[in-house]
PDB file of C-alpha atoms in Angstrom:
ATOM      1  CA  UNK N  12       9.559 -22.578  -2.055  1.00 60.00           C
ATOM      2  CA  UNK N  13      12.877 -21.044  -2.494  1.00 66.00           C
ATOM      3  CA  UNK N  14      13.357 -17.886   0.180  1.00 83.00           C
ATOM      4  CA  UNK N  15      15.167 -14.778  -0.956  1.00 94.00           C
ATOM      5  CA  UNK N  16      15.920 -13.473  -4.016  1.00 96.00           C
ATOM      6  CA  UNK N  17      15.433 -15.338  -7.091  1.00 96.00           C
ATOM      7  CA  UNK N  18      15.662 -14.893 -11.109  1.00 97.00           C
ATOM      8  CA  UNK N  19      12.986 -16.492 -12.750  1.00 97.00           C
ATOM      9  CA  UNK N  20      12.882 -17.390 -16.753  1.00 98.00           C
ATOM     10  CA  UNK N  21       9.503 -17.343 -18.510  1.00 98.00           C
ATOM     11  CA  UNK N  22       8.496 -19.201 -20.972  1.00 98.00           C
ATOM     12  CA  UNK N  23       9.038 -16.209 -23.498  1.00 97.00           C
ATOM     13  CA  UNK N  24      12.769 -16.564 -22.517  1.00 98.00           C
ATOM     14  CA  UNK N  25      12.871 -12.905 -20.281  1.00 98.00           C
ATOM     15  CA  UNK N  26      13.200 -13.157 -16.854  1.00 98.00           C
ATOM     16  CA  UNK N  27      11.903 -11.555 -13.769  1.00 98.00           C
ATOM     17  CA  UNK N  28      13.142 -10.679 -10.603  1.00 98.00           C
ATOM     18  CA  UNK N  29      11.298 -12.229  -7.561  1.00 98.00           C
ATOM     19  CA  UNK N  30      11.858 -12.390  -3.626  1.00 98.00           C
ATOM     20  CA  UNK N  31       9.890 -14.215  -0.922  1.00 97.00           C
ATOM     21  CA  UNK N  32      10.031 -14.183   2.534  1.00 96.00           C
ATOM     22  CA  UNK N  33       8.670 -14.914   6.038  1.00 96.00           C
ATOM     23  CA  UNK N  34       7.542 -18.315   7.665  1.00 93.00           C
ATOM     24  CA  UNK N  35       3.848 -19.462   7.891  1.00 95.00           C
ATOM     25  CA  UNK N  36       1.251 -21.645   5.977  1.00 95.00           C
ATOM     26  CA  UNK N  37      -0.120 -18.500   4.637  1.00 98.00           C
ATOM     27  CA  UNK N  38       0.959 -17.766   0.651  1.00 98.00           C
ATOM     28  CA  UNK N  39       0.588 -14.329  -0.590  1.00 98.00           C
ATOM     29  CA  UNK N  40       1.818 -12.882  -3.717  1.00 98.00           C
ATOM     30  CA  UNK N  41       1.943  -9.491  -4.474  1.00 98.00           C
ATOM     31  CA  UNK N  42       1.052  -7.775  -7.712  1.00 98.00           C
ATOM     32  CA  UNK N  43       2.904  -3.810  -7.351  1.00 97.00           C
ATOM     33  CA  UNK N  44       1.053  -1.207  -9.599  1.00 96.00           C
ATOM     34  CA  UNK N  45       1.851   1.352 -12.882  1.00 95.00           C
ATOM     35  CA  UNK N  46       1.791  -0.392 -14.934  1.00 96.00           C
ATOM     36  CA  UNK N  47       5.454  -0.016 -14.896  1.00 97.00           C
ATOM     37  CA  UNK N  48       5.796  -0.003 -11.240  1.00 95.00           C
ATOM     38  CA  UNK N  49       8.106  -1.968  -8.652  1.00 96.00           C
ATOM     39  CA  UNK N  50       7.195  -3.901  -5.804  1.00 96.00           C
ATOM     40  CA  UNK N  51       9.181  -1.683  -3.357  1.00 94.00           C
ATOM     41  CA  UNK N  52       6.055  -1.114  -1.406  1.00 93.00           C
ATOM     42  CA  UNK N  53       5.300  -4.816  -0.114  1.00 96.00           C
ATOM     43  CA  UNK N  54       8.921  -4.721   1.324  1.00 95.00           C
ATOM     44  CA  UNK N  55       7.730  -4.760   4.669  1.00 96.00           C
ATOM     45  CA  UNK N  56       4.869  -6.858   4.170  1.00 98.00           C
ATOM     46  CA  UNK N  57       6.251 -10.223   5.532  1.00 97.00           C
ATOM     47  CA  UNK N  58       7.398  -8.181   8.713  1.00 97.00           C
ATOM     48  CA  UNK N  59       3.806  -6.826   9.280  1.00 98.00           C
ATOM     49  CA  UNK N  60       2.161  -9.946   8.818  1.00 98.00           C
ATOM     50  CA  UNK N  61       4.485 -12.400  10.456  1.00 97.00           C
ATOM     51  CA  UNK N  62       2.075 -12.905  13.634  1.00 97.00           C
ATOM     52  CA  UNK N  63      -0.129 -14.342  11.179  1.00 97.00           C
ATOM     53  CA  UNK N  64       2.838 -16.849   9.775  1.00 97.00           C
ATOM     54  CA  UNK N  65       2.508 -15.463   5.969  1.00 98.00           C
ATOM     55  CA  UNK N  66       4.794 -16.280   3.404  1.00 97.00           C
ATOM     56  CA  UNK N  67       5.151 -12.917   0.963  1.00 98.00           C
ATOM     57  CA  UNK N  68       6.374 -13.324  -2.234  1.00 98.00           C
ATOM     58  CA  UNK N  69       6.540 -10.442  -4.390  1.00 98.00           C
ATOM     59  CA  UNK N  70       7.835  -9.523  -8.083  1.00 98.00           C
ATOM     60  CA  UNK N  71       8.222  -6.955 -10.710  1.00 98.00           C
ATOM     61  CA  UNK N  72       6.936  -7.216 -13.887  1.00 98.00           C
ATOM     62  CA  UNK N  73       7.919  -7.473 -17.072  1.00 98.00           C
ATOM     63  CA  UNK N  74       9.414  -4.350 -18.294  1.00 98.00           C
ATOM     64  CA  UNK N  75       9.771  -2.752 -14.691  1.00 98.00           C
ATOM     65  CA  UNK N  76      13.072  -2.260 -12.703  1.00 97.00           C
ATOM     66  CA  UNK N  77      14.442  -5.430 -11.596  1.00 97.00           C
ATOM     67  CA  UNK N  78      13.204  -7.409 -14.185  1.00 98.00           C
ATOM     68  CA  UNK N  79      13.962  -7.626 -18.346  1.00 98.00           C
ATOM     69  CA  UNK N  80      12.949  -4.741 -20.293  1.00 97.00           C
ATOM     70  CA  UNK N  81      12.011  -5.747 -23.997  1.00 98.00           C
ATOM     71  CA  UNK N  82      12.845  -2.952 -26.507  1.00 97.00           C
ATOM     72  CA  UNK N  83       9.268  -1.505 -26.757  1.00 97.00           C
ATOM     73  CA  UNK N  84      10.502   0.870 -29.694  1.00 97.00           C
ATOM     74  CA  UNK N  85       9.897  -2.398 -31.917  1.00 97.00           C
ATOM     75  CA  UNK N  86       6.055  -3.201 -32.523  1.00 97.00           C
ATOM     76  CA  UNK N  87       6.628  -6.513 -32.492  1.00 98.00           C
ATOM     77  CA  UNK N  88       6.812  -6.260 -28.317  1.00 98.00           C
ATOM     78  CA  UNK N  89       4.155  -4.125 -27.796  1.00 97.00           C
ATOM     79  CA  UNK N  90       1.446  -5.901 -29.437  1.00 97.00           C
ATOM     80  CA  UNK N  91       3.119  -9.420 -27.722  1.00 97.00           C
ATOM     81  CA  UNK N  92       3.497  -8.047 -24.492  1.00 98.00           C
ATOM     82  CA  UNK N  93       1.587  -4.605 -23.318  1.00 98.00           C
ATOM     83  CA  UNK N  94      -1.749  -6.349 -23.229  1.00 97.00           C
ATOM     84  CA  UNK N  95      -3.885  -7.371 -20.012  1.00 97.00           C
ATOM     85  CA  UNK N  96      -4.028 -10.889 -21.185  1.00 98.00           C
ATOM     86  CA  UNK N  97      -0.496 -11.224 -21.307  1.00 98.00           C
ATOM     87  CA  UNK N  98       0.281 -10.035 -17.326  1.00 98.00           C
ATOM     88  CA  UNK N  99      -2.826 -12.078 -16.409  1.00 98.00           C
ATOM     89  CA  UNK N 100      -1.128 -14.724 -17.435  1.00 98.00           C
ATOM     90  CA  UNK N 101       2.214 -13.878 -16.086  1.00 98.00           C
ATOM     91  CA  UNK N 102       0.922 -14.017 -13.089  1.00 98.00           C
ATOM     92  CA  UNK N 103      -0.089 -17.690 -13.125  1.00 98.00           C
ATOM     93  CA  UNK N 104       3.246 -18.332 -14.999  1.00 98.00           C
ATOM     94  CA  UNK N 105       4.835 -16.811 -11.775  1.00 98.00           C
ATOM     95  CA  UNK N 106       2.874 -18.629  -9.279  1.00 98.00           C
ATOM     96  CA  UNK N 107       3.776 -22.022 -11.013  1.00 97.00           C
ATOM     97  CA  UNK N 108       7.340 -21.151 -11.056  1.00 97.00           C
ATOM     98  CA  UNK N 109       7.593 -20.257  -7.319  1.00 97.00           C
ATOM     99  CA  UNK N 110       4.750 -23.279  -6.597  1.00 96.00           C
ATOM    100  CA  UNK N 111       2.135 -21.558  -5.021  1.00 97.00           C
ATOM    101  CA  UNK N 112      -1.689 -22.361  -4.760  1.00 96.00           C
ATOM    102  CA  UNK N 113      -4.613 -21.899  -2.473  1.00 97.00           C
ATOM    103  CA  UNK N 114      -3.412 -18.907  -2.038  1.00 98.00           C
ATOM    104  CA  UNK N 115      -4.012 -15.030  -1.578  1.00 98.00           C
ATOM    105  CA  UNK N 116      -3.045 -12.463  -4.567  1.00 98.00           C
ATOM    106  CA  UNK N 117      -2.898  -8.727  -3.612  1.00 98.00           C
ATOM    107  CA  UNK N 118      -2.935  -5.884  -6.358  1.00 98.00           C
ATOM    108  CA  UNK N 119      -2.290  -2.369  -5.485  1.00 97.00           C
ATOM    109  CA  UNK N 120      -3.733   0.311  -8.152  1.00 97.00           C
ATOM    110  CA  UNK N 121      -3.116  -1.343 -11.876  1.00 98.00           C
ATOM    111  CA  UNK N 122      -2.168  -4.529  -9.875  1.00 98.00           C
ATOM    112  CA  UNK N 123      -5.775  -4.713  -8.390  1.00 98.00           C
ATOM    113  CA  UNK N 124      -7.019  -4.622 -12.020  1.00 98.00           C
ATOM    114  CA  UNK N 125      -4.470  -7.853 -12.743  1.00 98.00           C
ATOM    115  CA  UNK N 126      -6.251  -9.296  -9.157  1.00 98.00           C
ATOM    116  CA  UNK N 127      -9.633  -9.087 -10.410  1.00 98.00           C
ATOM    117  CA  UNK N 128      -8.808 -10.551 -13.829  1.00 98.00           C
ATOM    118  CA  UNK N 129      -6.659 -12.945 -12.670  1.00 98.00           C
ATOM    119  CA  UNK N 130      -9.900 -14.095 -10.071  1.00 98.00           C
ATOM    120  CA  UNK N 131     -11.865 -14.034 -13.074  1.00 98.00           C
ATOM    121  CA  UNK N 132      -9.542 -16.832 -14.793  1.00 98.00           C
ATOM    122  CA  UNK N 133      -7.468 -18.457 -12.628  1.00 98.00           C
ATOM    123  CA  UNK N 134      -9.730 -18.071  -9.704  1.00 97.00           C
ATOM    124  CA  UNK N 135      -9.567 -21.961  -8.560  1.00 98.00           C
ATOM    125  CA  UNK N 136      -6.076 -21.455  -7.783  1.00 98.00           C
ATOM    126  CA  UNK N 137      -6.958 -18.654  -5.005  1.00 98.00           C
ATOM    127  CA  UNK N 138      -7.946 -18.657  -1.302  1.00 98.00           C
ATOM    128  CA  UNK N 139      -8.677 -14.772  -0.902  1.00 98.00           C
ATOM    129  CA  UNK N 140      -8.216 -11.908  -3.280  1.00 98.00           C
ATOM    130  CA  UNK N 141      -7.277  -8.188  -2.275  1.00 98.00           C
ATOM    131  CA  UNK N 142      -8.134  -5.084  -4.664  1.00 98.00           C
ATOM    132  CA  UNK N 143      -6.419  -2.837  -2.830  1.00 98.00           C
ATOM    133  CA  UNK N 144      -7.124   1.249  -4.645  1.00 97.00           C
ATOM    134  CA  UNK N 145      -8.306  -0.066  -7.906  1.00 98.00           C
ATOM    135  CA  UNK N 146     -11.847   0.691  -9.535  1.00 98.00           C
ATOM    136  CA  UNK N 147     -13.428  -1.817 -11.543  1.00 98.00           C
ATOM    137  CA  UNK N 148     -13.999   0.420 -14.475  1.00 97.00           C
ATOM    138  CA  UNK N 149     -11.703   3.122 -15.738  1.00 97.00           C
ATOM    139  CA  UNK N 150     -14.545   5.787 -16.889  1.00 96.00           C
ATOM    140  CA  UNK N 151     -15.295   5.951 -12.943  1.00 97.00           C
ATOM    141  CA  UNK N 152     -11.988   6.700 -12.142  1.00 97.00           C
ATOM    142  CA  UNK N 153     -11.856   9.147 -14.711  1.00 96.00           C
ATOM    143  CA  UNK N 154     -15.325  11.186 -13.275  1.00 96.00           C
ATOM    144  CA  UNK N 155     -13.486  11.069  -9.905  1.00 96.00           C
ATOM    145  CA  UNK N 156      -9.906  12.682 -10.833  1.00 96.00           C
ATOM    146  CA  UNK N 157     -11.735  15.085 -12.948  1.00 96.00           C
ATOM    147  CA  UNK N 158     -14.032  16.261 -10.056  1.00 96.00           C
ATOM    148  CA  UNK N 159     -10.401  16.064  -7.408  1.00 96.00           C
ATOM    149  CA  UNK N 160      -8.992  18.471 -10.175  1.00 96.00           C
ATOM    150  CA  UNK N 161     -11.872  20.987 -10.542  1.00 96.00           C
ATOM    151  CA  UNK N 162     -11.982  20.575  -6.379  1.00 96.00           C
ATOM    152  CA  UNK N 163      -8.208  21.085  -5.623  1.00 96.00           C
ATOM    153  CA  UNK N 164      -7.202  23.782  -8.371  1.00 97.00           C
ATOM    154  CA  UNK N 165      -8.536  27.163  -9.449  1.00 97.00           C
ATOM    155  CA  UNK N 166     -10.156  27.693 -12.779  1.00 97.00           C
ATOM    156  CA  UNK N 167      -7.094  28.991 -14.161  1.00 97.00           C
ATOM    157  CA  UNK N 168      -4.877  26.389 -13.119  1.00 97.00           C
ATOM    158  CA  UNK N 169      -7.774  24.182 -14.648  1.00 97.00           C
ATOM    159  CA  UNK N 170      -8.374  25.180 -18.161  1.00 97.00           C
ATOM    160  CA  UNK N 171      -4.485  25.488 -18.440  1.00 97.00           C
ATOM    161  CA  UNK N 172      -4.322  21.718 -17.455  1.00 97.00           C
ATOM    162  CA  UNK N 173      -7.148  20.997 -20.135  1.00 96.00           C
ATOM    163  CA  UNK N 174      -5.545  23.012 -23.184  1.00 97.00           C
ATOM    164  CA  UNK N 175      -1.906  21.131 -22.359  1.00 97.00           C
ATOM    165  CA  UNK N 176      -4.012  18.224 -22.898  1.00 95.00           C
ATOM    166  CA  UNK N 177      -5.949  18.820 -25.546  1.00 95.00           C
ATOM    167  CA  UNK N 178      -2.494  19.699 -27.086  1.00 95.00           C
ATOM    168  CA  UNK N 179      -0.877  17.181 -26.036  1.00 93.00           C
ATOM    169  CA  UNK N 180       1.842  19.751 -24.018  1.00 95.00           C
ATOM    170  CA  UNK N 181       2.225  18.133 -20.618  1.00 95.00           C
ATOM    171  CA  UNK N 182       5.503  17.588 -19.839  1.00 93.00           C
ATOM    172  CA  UNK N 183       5.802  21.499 -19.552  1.00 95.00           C
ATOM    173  CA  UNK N 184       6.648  22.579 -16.039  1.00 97.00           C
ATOM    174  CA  UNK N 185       3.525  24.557 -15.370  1.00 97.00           C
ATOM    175  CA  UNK N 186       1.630  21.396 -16.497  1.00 97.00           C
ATOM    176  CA  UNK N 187       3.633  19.593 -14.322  1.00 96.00           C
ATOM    177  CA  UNK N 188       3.669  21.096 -11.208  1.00 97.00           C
ATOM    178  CA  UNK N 189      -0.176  21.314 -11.304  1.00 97.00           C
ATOM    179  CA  UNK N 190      -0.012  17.231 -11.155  1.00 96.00           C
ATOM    180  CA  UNK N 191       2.651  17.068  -8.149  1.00 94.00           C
ATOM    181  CA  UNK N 192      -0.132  19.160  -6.281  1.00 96.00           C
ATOM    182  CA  UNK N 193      -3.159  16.813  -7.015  1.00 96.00           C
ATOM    183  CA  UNK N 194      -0.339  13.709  -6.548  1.00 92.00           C
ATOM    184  CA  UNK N 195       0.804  15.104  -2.511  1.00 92.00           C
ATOM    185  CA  UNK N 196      -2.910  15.113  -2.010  1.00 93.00           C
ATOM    186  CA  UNK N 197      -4.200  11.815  -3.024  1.00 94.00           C
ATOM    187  CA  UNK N 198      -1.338   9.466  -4.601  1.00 92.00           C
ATOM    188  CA  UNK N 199       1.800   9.996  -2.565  1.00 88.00           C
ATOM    189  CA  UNK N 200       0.667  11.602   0.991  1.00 87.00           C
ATOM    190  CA  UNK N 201       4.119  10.654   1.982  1.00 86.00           C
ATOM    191  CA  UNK N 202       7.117  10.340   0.499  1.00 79.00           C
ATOM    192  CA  UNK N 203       8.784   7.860   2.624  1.00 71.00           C
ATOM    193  CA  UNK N 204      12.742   8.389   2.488  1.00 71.00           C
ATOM    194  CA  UNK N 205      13.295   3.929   1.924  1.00 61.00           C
ATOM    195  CA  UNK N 206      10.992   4.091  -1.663  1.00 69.00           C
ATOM    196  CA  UNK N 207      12.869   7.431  -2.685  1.00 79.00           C
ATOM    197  CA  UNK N 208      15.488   7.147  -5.741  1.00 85.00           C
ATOM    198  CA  UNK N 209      17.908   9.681  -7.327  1.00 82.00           C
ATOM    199  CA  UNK N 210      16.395   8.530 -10.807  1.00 86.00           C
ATOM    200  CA  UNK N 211      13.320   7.479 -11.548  1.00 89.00           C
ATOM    201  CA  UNK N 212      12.173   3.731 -11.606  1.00 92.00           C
ATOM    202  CA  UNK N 213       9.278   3.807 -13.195  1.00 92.00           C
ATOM    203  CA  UNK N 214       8.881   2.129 -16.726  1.00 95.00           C
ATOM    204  CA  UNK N 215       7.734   4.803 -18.373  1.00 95.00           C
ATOM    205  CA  UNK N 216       7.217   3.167 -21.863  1.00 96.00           C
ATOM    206  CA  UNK N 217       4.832   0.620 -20.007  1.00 97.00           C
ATOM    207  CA  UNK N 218       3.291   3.469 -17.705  1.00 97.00           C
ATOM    208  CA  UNK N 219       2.802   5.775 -20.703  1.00 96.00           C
ATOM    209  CA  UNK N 220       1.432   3.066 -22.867  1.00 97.00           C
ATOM    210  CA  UNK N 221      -1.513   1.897 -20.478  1.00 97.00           C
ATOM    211  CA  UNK N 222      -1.761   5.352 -18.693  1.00 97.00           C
ATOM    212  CA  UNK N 223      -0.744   8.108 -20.351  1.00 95.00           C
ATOM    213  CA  UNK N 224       1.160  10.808 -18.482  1.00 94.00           C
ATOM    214  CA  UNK N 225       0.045  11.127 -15.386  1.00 94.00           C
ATOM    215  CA  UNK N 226      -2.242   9.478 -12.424  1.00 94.00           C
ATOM    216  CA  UNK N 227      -5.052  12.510 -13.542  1.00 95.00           C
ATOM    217  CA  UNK N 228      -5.324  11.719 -17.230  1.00 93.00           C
ATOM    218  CA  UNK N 229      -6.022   8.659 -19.294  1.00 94.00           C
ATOM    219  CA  UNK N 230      -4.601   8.679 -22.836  1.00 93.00           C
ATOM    220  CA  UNK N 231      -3.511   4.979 -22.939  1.00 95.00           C
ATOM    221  CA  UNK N 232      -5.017   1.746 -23.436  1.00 95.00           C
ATOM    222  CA  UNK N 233      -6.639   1.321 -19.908  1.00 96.00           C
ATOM    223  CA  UNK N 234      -8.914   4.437 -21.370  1.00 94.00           C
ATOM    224  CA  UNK N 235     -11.568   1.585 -22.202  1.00 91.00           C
ATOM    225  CA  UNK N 236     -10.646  -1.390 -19.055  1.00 97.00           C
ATOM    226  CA  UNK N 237     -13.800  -2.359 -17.318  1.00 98.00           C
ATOM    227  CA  UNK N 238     -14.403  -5.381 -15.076  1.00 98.00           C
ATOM    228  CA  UNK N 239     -18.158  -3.914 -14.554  1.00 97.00           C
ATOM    229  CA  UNK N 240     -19.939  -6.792 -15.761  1.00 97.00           C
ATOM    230  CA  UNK N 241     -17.747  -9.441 -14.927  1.00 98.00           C
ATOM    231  CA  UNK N 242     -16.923  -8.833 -10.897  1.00 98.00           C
ATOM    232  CA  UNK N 243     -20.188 -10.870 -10.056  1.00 98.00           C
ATOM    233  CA  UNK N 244     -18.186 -13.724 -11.253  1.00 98.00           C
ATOM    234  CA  UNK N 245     -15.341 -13.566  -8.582  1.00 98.00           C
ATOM    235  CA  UNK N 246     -16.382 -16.182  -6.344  1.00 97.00           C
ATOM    236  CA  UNK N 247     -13.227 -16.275  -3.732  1.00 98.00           C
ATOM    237  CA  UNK N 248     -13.383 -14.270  -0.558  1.00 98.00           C
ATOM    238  CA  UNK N 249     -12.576 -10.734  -1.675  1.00 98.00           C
ATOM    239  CA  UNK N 250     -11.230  -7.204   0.657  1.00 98.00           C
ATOM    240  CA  UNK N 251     -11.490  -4.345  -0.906  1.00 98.00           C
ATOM    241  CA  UNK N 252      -9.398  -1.419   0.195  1.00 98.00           C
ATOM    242  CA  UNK N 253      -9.045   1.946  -0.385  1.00 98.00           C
ATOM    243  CA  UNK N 254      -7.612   5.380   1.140  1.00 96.00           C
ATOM    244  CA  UNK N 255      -9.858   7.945   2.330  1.00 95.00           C
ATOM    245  CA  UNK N 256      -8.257  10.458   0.440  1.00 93.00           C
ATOM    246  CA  UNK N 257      -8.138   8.546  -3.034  1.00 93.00           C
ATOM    247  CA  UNK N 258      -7.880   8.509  -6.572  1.00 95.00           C
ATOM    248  CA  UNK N 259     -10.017   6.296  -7.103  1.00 96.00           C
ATOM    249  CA  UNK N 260     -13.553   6.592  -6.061  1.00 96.00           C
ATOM    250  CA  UNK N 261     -15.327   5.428  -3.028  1.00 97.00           C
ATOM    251  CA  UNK N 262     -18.647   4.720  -4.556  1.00 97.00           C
ATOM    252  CA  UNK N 263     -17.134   2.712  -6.993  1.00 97.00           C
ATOM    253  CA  UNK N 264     -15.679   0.371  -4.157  1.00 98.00           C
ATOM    254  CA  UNK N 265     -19.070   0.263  -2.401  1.00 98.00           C
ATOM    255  CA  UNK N 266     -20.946  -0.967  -5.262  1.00 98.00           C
ATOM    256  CA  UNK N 267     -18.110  -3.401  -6.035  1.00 98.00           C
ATOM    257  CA  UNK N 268     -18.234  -4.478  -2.129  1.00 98.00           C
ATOM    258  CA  UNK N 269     -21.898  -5.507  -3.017  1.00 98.00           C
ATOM    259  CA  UNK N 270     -21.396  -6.860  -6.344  1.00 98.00           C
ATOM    260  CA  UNK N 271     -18.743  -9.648  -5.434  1.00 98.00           C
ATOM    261  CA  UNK N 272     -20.529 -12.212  -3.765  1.00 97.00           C
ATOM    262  CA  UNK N 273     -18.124 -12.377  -1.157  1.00 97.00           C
ATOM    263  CA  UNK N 274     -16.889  -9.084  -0.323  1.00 98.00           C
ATOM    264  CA  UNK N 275     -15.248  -6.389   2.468  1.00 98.00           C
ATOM    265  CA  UNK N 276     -14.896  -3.393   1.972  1.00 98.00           C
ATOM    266  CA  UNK N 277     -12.671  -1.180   4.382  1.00 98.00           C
ATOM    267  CA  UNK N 278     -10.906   2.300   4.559  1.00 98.00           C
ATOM    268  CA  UNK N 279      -8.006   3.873   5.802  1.00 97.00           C
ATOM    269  CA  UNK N 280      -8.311   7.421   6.857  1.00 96.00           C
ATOM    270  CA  UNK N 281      -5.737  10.258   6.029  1.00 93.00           C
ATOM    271  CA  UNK N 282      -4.490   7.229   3.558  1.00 94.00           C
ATOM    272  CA  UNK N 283      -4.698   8.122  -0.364  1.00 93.00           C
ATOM    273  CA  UNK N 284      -3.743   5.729  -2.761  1.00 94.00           C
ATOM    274  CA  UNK N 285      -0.926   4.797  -1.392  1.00 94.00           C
ATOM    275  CA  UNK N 286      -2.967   4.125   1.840  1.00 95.00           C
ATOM    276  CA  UNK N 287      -0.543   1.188   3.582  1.00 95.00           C
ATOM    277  CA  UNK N 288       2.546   3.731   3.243  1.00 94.00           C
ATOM    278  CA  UNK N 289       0.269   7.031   4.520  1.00 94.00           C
ATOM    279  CA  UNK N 290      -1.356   4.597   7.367  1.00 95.00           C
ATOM    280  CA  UNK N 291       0.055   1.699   7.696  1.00 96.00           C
ATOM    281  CA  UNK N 292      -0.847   0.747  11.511  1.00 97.00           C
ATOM    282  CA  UNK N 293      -4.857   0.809  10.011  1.00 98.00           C
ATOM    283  CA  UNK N 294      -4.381  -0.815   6.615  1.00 98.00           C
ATOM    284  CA  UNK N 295      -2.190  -3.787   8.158  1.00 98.00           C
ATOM    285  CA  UNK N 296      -4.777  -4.109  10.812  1.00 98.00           C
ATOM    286  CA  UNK N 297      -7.952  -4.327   7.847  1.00 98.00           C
ATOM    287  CA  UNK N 298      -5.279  -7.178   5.810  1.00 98.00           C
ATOM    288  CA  UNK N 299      -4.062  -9.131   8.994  1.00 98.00           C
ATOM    289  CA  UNK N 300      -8.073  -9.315   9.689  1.00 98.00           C
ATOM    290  CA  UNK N 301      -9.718 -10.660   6.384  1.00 98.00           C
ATOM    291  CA  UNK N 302      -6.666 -12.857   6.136  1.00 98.00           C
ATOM    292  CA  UNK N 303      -7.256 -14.250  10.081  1.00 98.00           C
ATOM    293  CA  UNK N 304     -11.117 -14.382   9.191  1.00 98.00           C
ATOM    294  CA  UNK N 305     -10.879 -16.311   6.270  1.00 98.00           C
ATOM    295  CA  UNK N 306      -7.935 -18.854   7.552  1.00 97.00           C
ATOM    296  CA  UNK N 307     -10.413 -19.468  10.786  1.00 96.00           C
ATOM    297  CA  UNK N 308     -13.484 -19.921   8.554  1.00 93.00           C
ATOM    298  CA  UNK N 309     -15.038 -16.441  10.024  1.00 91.00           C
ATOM    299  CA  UNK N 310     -15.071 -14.298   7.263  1.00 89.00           C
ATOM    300  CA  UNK N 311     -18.621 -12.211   6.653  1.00 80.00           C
ATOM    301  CA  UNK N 312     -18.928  -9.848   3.934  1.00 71.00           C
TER     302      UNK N 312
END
């Protein structure tokens, strides 16, 4: 294993940006969410969890920040590359390349989609999987954000949301600063200073493509993702975590909790779904204990 920063080449010839650190028998890899994301998030993770001697390795995608960006103007990349199947296997092209196995994968959000199908495939490889703020079907997700919307916002504010939508009008400012309201309540509680940029670094073309605008509308082709059926098939130890103030729903994570065979489910109050930033003592303390219970043979779902 080769600490620090390091460019990997694919297969496909593109590379990606990776970095590892911390000392320990314990290999996790880290899986950041969008799609389009960055993995500026696990930063400190190898700092929280070095009592526990864990190795963190973490990486961007492809098409995100650090890493290549194909031209996704030309069809030729979009139908190669913005597909599940192809970041599934990425990530088991990535953990050969940095020569991990029996090991733990972590998804936050759209990475917690690529944990579950990646347990689903390449589960023989893994010693623990963490979904952390990801449902296992998107229509779900969608009954939740629609019921946070008609909670949070007046029925003005509402139908003005729904015609920008229905017209396809939602980069307007109005529009706009409807979502940053719903977003400080249940995506980004806080904005800490060390993840803050003067320009955005979010791949939109691969954020737009899967999502669509915005966390509160699904346009893209996640609109139809659904592990549902499947999830009973994930036969690794599994956590499941998720902010009490979330996106995604709650019910959804307790049926999933009893669904997986072998499954935790835990919660982090006053944390939404970016619950190890808005309360990080209590989500640390729910990972550092499913990954101590399942090194010592004491995990119970």
């Amino acid at each position: 294993m080769a600490y620090g920063t390091k460019i990997i080449t694919l297969d496909n010839g593109y590379h990606l940006w990776t970095h590892t650190e911390g000392q320990g028998d314990i290999q996790l890899l880290c899986l950041h969410g969008g799609p389009g994301g960055t993995h500026e998030y696990y930063e400190n993770f190898a700092e929280k969890l070095a009592p526990l001697g864990v190795q963190v390795s973490m990486y961007d995608q492809l098409g995100s920040w650090y890493s290549d960006q194909p031209d996704f103007t030309k069809k030729e990349n979009v139908d190669k590359f913005l597909n599940i199947d192809y970041f599934i296997d990425e990530v088991e092209e990535v953990r050969v390349k940095l020569g991990l196995d029996n090991f733990y994968l972590i998804g936050q959000s759209w990475g917690g989609a690529l944990v579950q199908e990646y347990a689903l495939k390449y589960g023989d490889h893994l010693k623990g999987a963490i979904i952390s703020s990801m449902t296992d079907d998107i229509n779900e997700y969608l009954a939740n954000v629609n019921a946070i919307r008609a909670k949070e916002l007046d029925a003005d504010a509402l139908a003005y949301m729904q015609e920008c939508e229905k017209t396809g009008d939602l980069d307007n400012a109005r529009y706009q600063g409807y979502v940053d309201i719903l977003n400080d309540g249940y995506v980004d509680r806080k904005k800490p200073a060390q993840i803050a940029h003067l320009v955005s670094t979010m791949a939109e073309p691969v954020y737009n493509y899967f999502q669509g605008n915005n966390e509160f509308v699904v346009t893209g082709k996640l609109k139809d993702w659904s592990t549902r059926d499947r999830i009973k098939n994930i036969t690794v130890p599994t956590l499941i975590t998720f902010g009490e103030h979330e996106t995604m729903p709650l019910a959804t994570a307790k049926r999933m909790s009893e669904t997986i065979p072998h499954a935790r489910l835990v919660t982090t109050p006053e944390g939404g779904h970016h619950h190890m930033i808005d309360n990080a003592p209590v989500y640390f303390d729910h990972l550092s204990t499913f990954l101590a219970d399942v090194e010592n043979d004491n995990f119970k779902d």
